[in-house]
Each structure stands twice: as C-alpha cells, then as structure tokens.
Amino acid sequence: MKYSGIGGQAVIEGVMMKNGDEYATAVRKPDGTIEVKKDTYVGMGERVKLFSLPFIRGIFSFVDSMVLGMRALTFSASFFEDDEEASEPSGFEKLLERLFGEKMEKVLMSVVMAFSVVMAILIFMVFPMFLANIFQHFIKSQTVMAVLEGVIRIGIFIAYIGLVSRMEDIRRTFMYHGAEHKCINCLEHGLPLTVDNVRNSSKEHKRCGTSFLLIVMIISILFFMVVRVDTLPLRILSRILLIPVIAGVSYEFLRLAGRSDSRLVDLLSRPGMWMQGMTTKEPDDDMIQVGIASVEAVFDWKAFLNRNFPERKA
C-alpha cells in the first residue's frame, strides 16, 4: 500500500474528495447525470503554524473536516430540495435573511455545527458518565468504573449507528461511503481507477472517520482511568475539557495507521475497521462512477500509479 494523501466523505447521493487544498464534490443528480463542483479550502493548520503541531493538529483537523463536510453536504442537498418549499421561503427564513443577509448560510452552518458538537458531547461523553454513575454504590474501583463508562459509551455509539442505518437515505449515504473508501483503496494498492477495480477493492480503510470516533472512545477509557475526580461536577468538567486532548492523541494514531503497514498498527486498527462494517455498505456501479468522478477532479491518479507502482502501467 502507498499513501496517496487523498481523503473524502460521503454526502447526499455523492462523494467529496480532498487532495491538499483542493476538494471536489460529485453528486448524482435526480436526472441521472453527475455534477462535479471543485473548490479550494485552506486548513487551519496551514493558516496558523501552531495548529499544525503534533497532538494539536488533530483538534483543528477535526474542525476543518466539519466545515468542509458541511459545505459539501449543503451543495449535495441543493439538488434534492423541494421545489415548492424552495420557491416560497418560510417566515423564519425571511427573518434570517433580514438579520444576516448574504451571511445567512454561513451563520446557519455555524449554528448547526455548534449544536451538533454540543449534542455529541452530551450524548457520547456526559450521558454515559451518568449511566455508569448508577453503579458507583456497587463498584468501588475507579478503574472498573472508567472501563464501564467506556463500554456504555461504545454501546451507545453502536446503537446509534445501528438505528440511523435503518433509514433509507442514511443507508444510501453509507453506500457512497463505501464507494469513497473503495476508490482510495484501489489507488493505494496500485490499481487503475476503473469501475471493475474499484468494485473489487475493500470498503474498509484505516483513515476512516468511523475509526477515529471509535479510537476516541477507547482512548478516553485510558484517560479516565488515570484522571480521577471525586465530585460529579468535576467529573462532567473533566469529560468536556479532556475532549481536545483525547482527540489530538486519537488523530495521531489514525495518521500513523493510514501510513503504516505494520502488523501491530493493523492489529490496533482492527476495531475501527470492524465498526466500518456498519457505516460502509457495498455501492452499486453508479455510485462508484460518482466516486471516480470526484477523485479525478482533484487527483492525477495515473501519475500517482506511475510514480509509486512503476511496474504497473496506469
């Protein structure tokens, strides 16, 4: 395997791929054609040198991925809006337009992202602590309590993924997620980017965001086994304040995993790869074509193969 440097995300009926500062979102429109939008995004780590340092860059890389993901998601959703609703803005939309004008979309995006982060912290970090706290009268060991809290956290995460995957739109997004992974795996294993080669490639990849989230939860167990506080308010505060630290450590592991063929790293990556069995599904050929279109808009895969796999002709 050769590291390509490209990464991506599934969106509504499409795939976003990023290479350096360039990214492209390819969407299968309702009429069956593929629309590709190419743009640039300079990450926070490039704009501020401090943000690119190890164990710090993971935090800002996560913020970058959220911003970029929202942009790509907004673009893909624009093809599937209800015409009647789009032609007649609601009273709330008119109020927002008066208040924020042309900045309305950015303001809404910021609010949605902030709300999503807060809800994720409450559901996946704070709520498991409260559930585990029920057993503190029976379990005196702080180590066991930290492990129990982590198991509950992972259980909630798995249940959430299992629940949302039952929705038809989410299931199709997971199929595009599979197409994204397959395209990257196809290239990084030295195969020309064709529908047949992509179809036969793996839908699991070590740099996946699903793996990142699971790694965060596993590493949080280790942190909370060491960081011990007595009162409930301080425990809540510790769960919130340690999130950037845990995210930074998790990002460094994921970064290493994406560039390494070490058996130990592969073994440690297994849990995240297993979780991808829930968040990636086998795509059809139409979805694979969308993934290929997104890659080709930002990445010269033929030059990559000729440079890294000279024995194979792209």
Short mmCIF file of C-alpha atoms in Angstrom, two decimals:
data_model
loop_
_atom_site.label_atom_id
_atom_site.label_comp_id
_atom_site.label_asym_id
_atom_site.label_seq_id
_atom_site.Cartn_x
_atom_site.Cartn_y
_atom_site.Cartn_z
CA MET A 1 0.00 0.00 0.00
CA LYS A 2 1.19 3.52 -0.84
CA TYR A 3 -0.21 6.55 0.96
CA SER A 4 -1.98 8.82 -1.55
CA GLY A 5 -2.82 11.81 0.65
CA ILE A 6 -6.41 11.98 -0.56
CA GLY A 7 -9.38 11.64 1.76
CA GLY A 8 -13.07 12.07 1.45
CA GLN A 9 -16.58 11.95 2.78
CA ALA A 10 -19.92 10.67 1.63
CA VAL A 11 -22.68 13.24 1.10
CA ILE A 12 -26.28 13.09 -0.15
CA GLU A 13 -26.14 10.97 -3.32
CA GLY A 14 -22.47 11.80 -3.75
CA VAL A 15 -18.85 11.80 -2.67
CA MET A 16 -16.48 14.60 -1.67
CA MET A 17 -12.74 14.03 -2.18
CA LYS A 18 -9.95 16.30 -0.91
CA ASN A 19 -6.34 16.46 -2.05
CA GLY A 20 -4.20 19.15 -0.44
CA ASP A 21 -6.09 22.44 -0.59
CA GLU A 22 -8.35 21.26 -3.41
CA TYR A 23 -11.60 19.38 -2.96
CA ALA A 24 -14.36 18.25 -5.28
CA THR A 25 -17.92 17.14 -4.60
CA ALA A 26 -19.54 14.85 -7.15
CA VAL A 27 -23.30 14.29 -6.94
CA ARG A 28 -25.63 12.02 -8.89
CA LYS A 29 -28.48 14.40 -9.70
CA PRO A 30 -32.14 13.31 -9.94
CA ASP A 31 -31.88 13.29 -13.77
CA GLY A 32 -29.06 10.70 -13.55
CA THR A 33 -26.19 12.97 -14.56
CA ILE A 34 -23.14 13.65 -12.38
CA GLU A 35 -22.48 17.21 -11.24
CA VAL A 36 -18.94 17.98 -10.00
CA LYS A 37 -18.02 21.11 -8.07
CA LYS A 38 -14.34 21.82 -7.47
CA ASP A 39 -13.13 24.36 -4.93
CA THR A 40 -10.28 25.08 -2.51
CA TYR A 41 -10.10 25.07 1.27
CA VAL A 42 -7.03 26.08 3.26
CA GLY A 43 -6.96 24.26 6.58
CA MET A 44 -6.40 25.95 9.92
CA GLY A 45 -3.07 24.16 10.29
CA GLU A 46 -1.79 25.92 7.17
CA ARG A 47 -3.06 29.30 8.25
CA VAL A 48 -1.65 29.12 11.79
CA LYS A 49 1.64 27.28 12.28
CA LEU A 50 0.85 26.39 15.89
CA PHE A 51 -2.24 24.46 14.78
CA SER A 52 -0.09 22.08 12.70
CA LEU A 53 1.95 20.77 15.64
CA PRO A 54 1.54 17.10 16.69
CA PHE A 55 -1.28 16.44 19.19
CA ILE A 56 -2.66 19.92 18.44
CA ARG A 57 -3.31 19.47 14.71
CA GLY A 58 -5.88 16.74 15.36
CA ILE A 59 -8.26 19.16 17.04
CA PHE A 60 -8.17 21.67 14.20
CA SER A 61 -8.19 18.95 11.55
CA PHE A 62 -11.49 17.80 13.05
CA VAL A 63 -12.86 21.36 12.84
CA ASP A 64 -11.67 21.59 9.23
CA SER A 65 -13.41 18.32 8.35
CA MET A 66 -16.67 19.57 9.88
CA VAL A 67 -16.56 22.87 7.96
CA LEU A 68 -15.64 21.18 4.70
CA GLY A 69 -18.19 18.44 5.27
CA MET A 70 -20.97 20.98 5.81
CA ARG A 71 -20.01 22.78 2.60
CA ALA A 72 -20.09 19.56 0.60
CA LEU A 73 -23.32 18.44 2.26
CA THR A 74 -25.02 21.77 1.53
CA PHE A 75 -24.00 21.54 -2.13
CA SER A 76 -25.29 17.98 -2.49
CA ALA A 77 -28.56 18.78 -0.70
CA SER A 78 -29.27 21.66 -3.09
CA PHE A 79 -30.19 19.17 -5.84
CA PHE A 80 -32.87 17.49 -3.76
CA GLU A 81 -34.74 20.41 -2.20
CA ASP A 82 -38.49 20.50 -2.64
CA ASP A 83 -39.24 22.98 -5.44
CA GLU A 84 -42.36 24.34 -3.74
CA GLU A 85 -40.54 25.00 -0.46
CA ALA A 86 -37.55 26.48 -2.28
CA SER A 87 -39.74 28.92 -4.24
CA GLU A 88 -41.55 30.21 -1.15
CA PRO A 89 -39.25 30.85 1.85
CA SER A 90 -40.80 30.39 5.27
CA GLY A 91 -41.32 33.29 7.67
CA PHE A 92 -38.34 32.14 9.73
CA GLU A 93 -36.12 32.08 6.62
CA LYS A 94 -37.27 35.60 5.69
CA LEU A 95 -36.41 36.79 9.22
CA LEU A 96 -32.93 35.27 8.99
CA GLU A 97 -32.38 36.89 5.59
CA ARG A 98 -33.27 40.29 7.04
CA LEU A 99 -30.97 39.78 10.02
CA PHE A 100 -27.92 38.30 8.30
CA GLY A 101 -28.35 38.99 4.59
CA GLU A 102 -25.81 37.19 2.42
CA LYS A 103 -24.14 35.72 5.51
CA MET A 104 -27.26 33.74 6.42
CA GLU A 105 -25.93 30.44 5.05
CA LYS A 106 -22.64 30.74 6.97
CA VAL A 107 -24.48 31.66 10.17
CA LEU A 108 -26.81 28.68 9.84
CA MET A 109 -23.87 26.40 9.13
CA SER A 110 -22.08 27.64 12.24
CA VAL A 111 -25.19 27.16 14.39
CA VAL A 112 -25.75 23.63 13.08
CA MET A 113 -22.13 22.66 13.69
CA ALA A 114 -22.13 24.13 17.20
CA PHE A 115 -25.40 22.37 18.04
CA SER A 116 -24.06 19.08 16.65
CA VAL A 117 -20.88 19.31 18.73
CA VAL A 118 -22.80 20.11 21.92
CA MET A 119 -25.25 17.24 21.37
CA ALA A 120 -22.40 14.82 20.59
CA ILE A 121 -20.62 15.79 23.81
CA LEU A 122 -23.79 15.37 25.86
CA ILE A 123 -24.82 12.05 24.30
CA PHE A 124 -21.46 10.34 23.92
CA MET A 125 -19.36 11.84 26.73
CA VAL A 126 -21.58 13.13 29.55
CA PHE A 127 -24.60 10.79 29.36
CA PRO A 128 -22.52 7.56 29.63
CA MET A 129 -20.90 9.00 32.76
CA PHE A 130 -24.33 9.47 34.36
CA LEU A 131 -25.36 5.91 33.44
CA ALA A 132 -22.13 4.48 34.85
CA ASN A 133 -22.60 6.60 37.98
CA ILE A 134 -25.66 4.48 38.86
CA PHE A 135 -23.33 1.59 39.67
CA GLN A 136 -20.90 3.51 41.86
CA HIS A 137 -22.56 2.18 45.03
CA PHE A 138 -21.78 -1.38 43.91
CA ILE A 139 -18.41 -0.80 42.21
CA LYS A 140 -15.74 0.82 44.35
CA SER A 141 -12.86 0.56 41.88
CA GLN A 142 -12.35 3.75 39.86
CA THR A 143 -10.61 1.72 37.17
CA VAL A 144 -13.60 -0.58 36.75
CA MET A 145 -15.91 2.45 36.70
CA ALA A 146 -13.84 4.04 33.92
CA VAL A 147 -14.00 0.83 31.88
CA LEU A 148 -17.76 0.52 32.49
CA GLU A 149 -18.30 4.11 31.37
CA GLY A 150 -16.27 3.44 28.23
CA VAL A 151 -18.21 0.27 27.43
CA ILE A 152 -21.51 2.15 27.85
CA ARG A 153 -20.18 4.94 25.59
CA ILE A 154 -19.22 2.47 22.86
CA GLY A 155 -22.56 0.68 23.27
CA ILE A 156 -24.48 3.94 22.77
CA PHE A 157 -22.38 4.71 19.69
CA ILE A 158 -23.03 1.28 18.16
CA ALA A 159 -26.75 1.51 18.95
CA TYR A 160 -26.91 4.97 17.35
CA ILE A 161 -25.20 3.78 14.16
CA GLY A 162 -27.44 0.72 14.02
CA LEU A 163 -30.55 2.85 14.45
CA VAL A 164 -29.78 5.50 11.83
CA SER A 165 -28.59 2.89 9.32
CA ARG A 166 -32.20 1.66 9.10
CA MET A 167 -33.16 4.92 7.37
CA GLU A 168 -33.14 4.60 3.57
CA ASP A 169 -31.31 7.89 2.95
CA ILE A 170 -28.63 7.04 5.51
CA ARG A 171 -28.22 3.54 4.06
CA ARG A 172 -27.58 5.06 0.63
CA THR A 173 -25.10 7.52 2.17
CA PHE A 174 -23.29 4.55 3.73
CA MET A 175 -23.12 3.02 0.25
CA TYR A 176 -21.47 6.19 -1.07
CA HIS A 177 -19.17 5.98 1.95
CA GLY A 178 -18.20 2.53 0.71
CA ALA A 179 -17.57 3.92 -2.78
CA GLU A 180 -15.29 6.59 -1.33
CA HIS A 181 -13.21 4.01 0.55
CA LYS A 182 -13.06 1.66 -2.41
CA CYS A 183 -11.73 4.40 -4.71
CA ILE A 184 -8.94 5.28 -2.28
CA ASN A 185 -8.07 1.64 -1.60
CA CYS A 186 -7.99 0.92 -5.33
CA LEU A 187 -5.37 3.62 -5.92
CA GLU A 188 -3.31 2.97 -2.81
CA HIS A 189 -2.97 -0.67 -3.79
CA GLY A 190 -1.69 0.21 -7.25
CA LEU A 191 -4.74 -0.43 -9.42
CA PRO A 192 -6.08 1.83 -12.20
CA LEU A 193 -9.22 3.70 -11.21
CA THR A 194 -11.84 1.75 -13.15
CA VAL A 195 -15.29 0.64 -12.05
CA ASP A 196 -14.24 -3.03 -12.03
CA ASN A 197 -11.10 -2.40 -9.97
CA VAL A 198 -12.93 -0.15 -7.50
CA ARG A 199 -15.74 -2.69 -7.13
CA ASN A 200 -13.21 -5.39 -6.17
CA SER A 201 -11.40 -3.18 -3.64
CA SER A 202 -12.05 -3.14 0.12
CA LYS A 203 -14.71 -0.84 1.55
CA GLU A 204 -12.77 -0.51 4.83
CA HIS A 205 -9.94 1.98 5.25
CA LYS A 206 -7.75 2.74 8.27
CA ARG A 207 -8.07 6.53 7.95
CA CYS A 208 -11.86 6.49 8.18
CA GLY A 209 -13.73 8.90 10.46
CA THR A 210 -15.62 5.97 11.97
CA SER A 211 -12.30 4.53 13.14
CA PHE A 212 -11.37 7.94 14.56
CA LEU A 213 -14.55 8.11 16.66
CA LEU A 214 -14.06 4.58 18.00
CA ILE A 215 -10.40 5.31 18.79
CA VAL A 216 -11.53 8.42 20.70
CA MET A 217 -13.83 6.28 22.82
CA ILE A 218 -11.19 3.65 23.51
CA ILE A 219 -8.50 6.21 24.41
CA SER A 220 -10.99 8.05 26.61
CA ILE A 221 -11.16 4.90 28.78
CA LEU A 222 -7.40 5.08 29.32
CA PHE A 223 -7.52 8.79 30.16
CA PHE A 224 -10.40 8.49 32.60
CA MET A 225 -8.70 5.58 34.34
CA VAL A 226 -5.85 7.95 35.18
CA VAL A 227 -7.72 11.24 35.69
CA ARG A 228 -9.80 10.77 38.81
CA VAL A 229 -12.00 13.39 40.46
CA ASP A 230 -14.39 12.98 43.35
CA THR A 231 -17.38 15.23 42.71
CA LEU A 232 -19.93 14.89 39.90
CA PRO A 233 -19.50 18.48 38.58
CA LEU A 234 -15.73 17.96 38.32
CA ARG A 235 -16.24 14.65 36.52
CA ILE A 236 -18.52 16.37 34.00
CA LEU A 237 -15.95 19.15 33.56
CA SER A 238 -13.12 16.63 33.07
CA ARG A 239 -15.09 14.83 30.34
CA ILE A 240 -15.51 18.09 28.45
CA LEU A 241 -12.04 19.58 28.98
CA LEU A 242 -10.21 16.39 28.03
CA ILE A 243 -12.00 16.03 24.68
CA PRO A 244 -9.39 18.09 22.74
CA VAL A 245 -6.54 16.11 24.34
CA ILE A 246 -8.17 12.76 23.56
CA ALA A 247 -8.97 13.90 20.01
CA GLY A 248 -5.38 15.01 19.49
CA VAL A 249 -3.95 11.66 20.60
CA SER A 250 -6.54 9.74 18.55
CA TYR A 251 -5.72 11.74 15.42
CA GLU A 252 -2.01 10.95 15.74
CA PHE A 253 -2.77 7.23 15.92
CA LEU A 254 -5.10 7.43 12.92
CA ARG A 255 -2.49 9.39 10.99
CA LEU A 256 0.12 6.72 11.77
CA ALA A 257 -2.27 3.92 10.85
CA GLY A 258 -3.02 5.45 7.46
CA ARG A 259 0.66 5.50 6.56
CA SER A 260 1.83 2.21 8.07
CA ASP A 261 1.72 -1.43 7.04
CA SER A 262 2.95 -2.57 10.45
CA ARG A 263 1.25 -5.70 11.77
CA LEU A 264 0.92 -4.10 15.20
CA VAL A 265 -0.75 -1.00 13.77
CA ASP A 266 -3.00 -3.19 11.64
CA LEU A 267 -3.98 -5.16 14.74
CA LEU A 268 -4.74 -2.00 16.71
CA SER A 269 -6.78 -0.69 13.76
CA ARG A 270 -8.99 -3.79 13.67
CA PRO A 271 -11.78 -2.50 15.99
CA GLY A 272 -12.23 0.61 13.85
CA MET A 273 -12.26 -1.49 10.67
CA TRP A 274 -14.93 -3.75 12.19
CA MET A 275 -17.06 -0.70 13.02
CA GLN A 276 -16.86 0.35 9.38
CA GLY A 277 -18.89 -2.74 8.62
CA MET A 278 -21.82 -0.69 9.95
CA THR A 279 -21.02 2.67 8.34
CA THR A 280 -19.95 1.46 4.89
CA LYS A 281 -22.08 -0.61 2.53
CA GLU A 282 -21.34 -2.09 -0.87
CA PRO A 283 -22.04 0.57 -3.53
CA ASP A 284 -23.55 -0.05 -6.95
CA ASP A 285 -21.68 0.85 -10.15
CA ASP A 286 -23.46 4.21 -10.46
CA MET A 287 -22.16 5.21 -7.02
CA ILE A 288 -18.66 4.04 -7.91
CA GLN A 289 -18.75 6.26 -11.01
CA VAL A 290 -19.59 9.23 -8.77
CA GLY A 291 -16.62 8.40 -6.52
CA ILE A 292 -14.30 8.14 -9.52
CA ALA A 293 -15.52 11.50 -10.87
CA SER A 294 -14.77 13.12 -7.53
CA VAL A 295 -11.25 11.65 -7.37
CA GLU A 296 -10.40 12.60 -10.94
CA ALA A 297 -11.38 16.22 -10.34
CA VAL A 298 -8.62 16.73 -7.73
CA PHE A 299 -6.11 13.89 -8.15
CA ASP A 300 -3.91 12.75 -11.04
CA TRP A 301 -4.17 9.06 -10.24
CA LYS A 302 -2.29 7.95 -13.37
CA ALA A 303 0.78 9.97 -12.35
CA PHE A 304 0.45 8.57 -8.81
CA LEU A 305 0.42 4.98 -10.07
CA ASN A 306 3.31 5.54 -12.49
CA ARG A 307 5.36 7.12 -9.69
CA ASN A 308 4.60 4.61 -6.94
CA PHE A 309 3.91 1.45 -8.92
CA PRO A 310 6.21 1.73 -11.99
CA GLU A 311 5.86 -1.96 -12.70
CA ARG A 312 2.19 -1.40 -13.48
CA LYS A 313 1.01 0.77 -16.32
CA ALA A 314 -1.81 3.16 -15.42
#
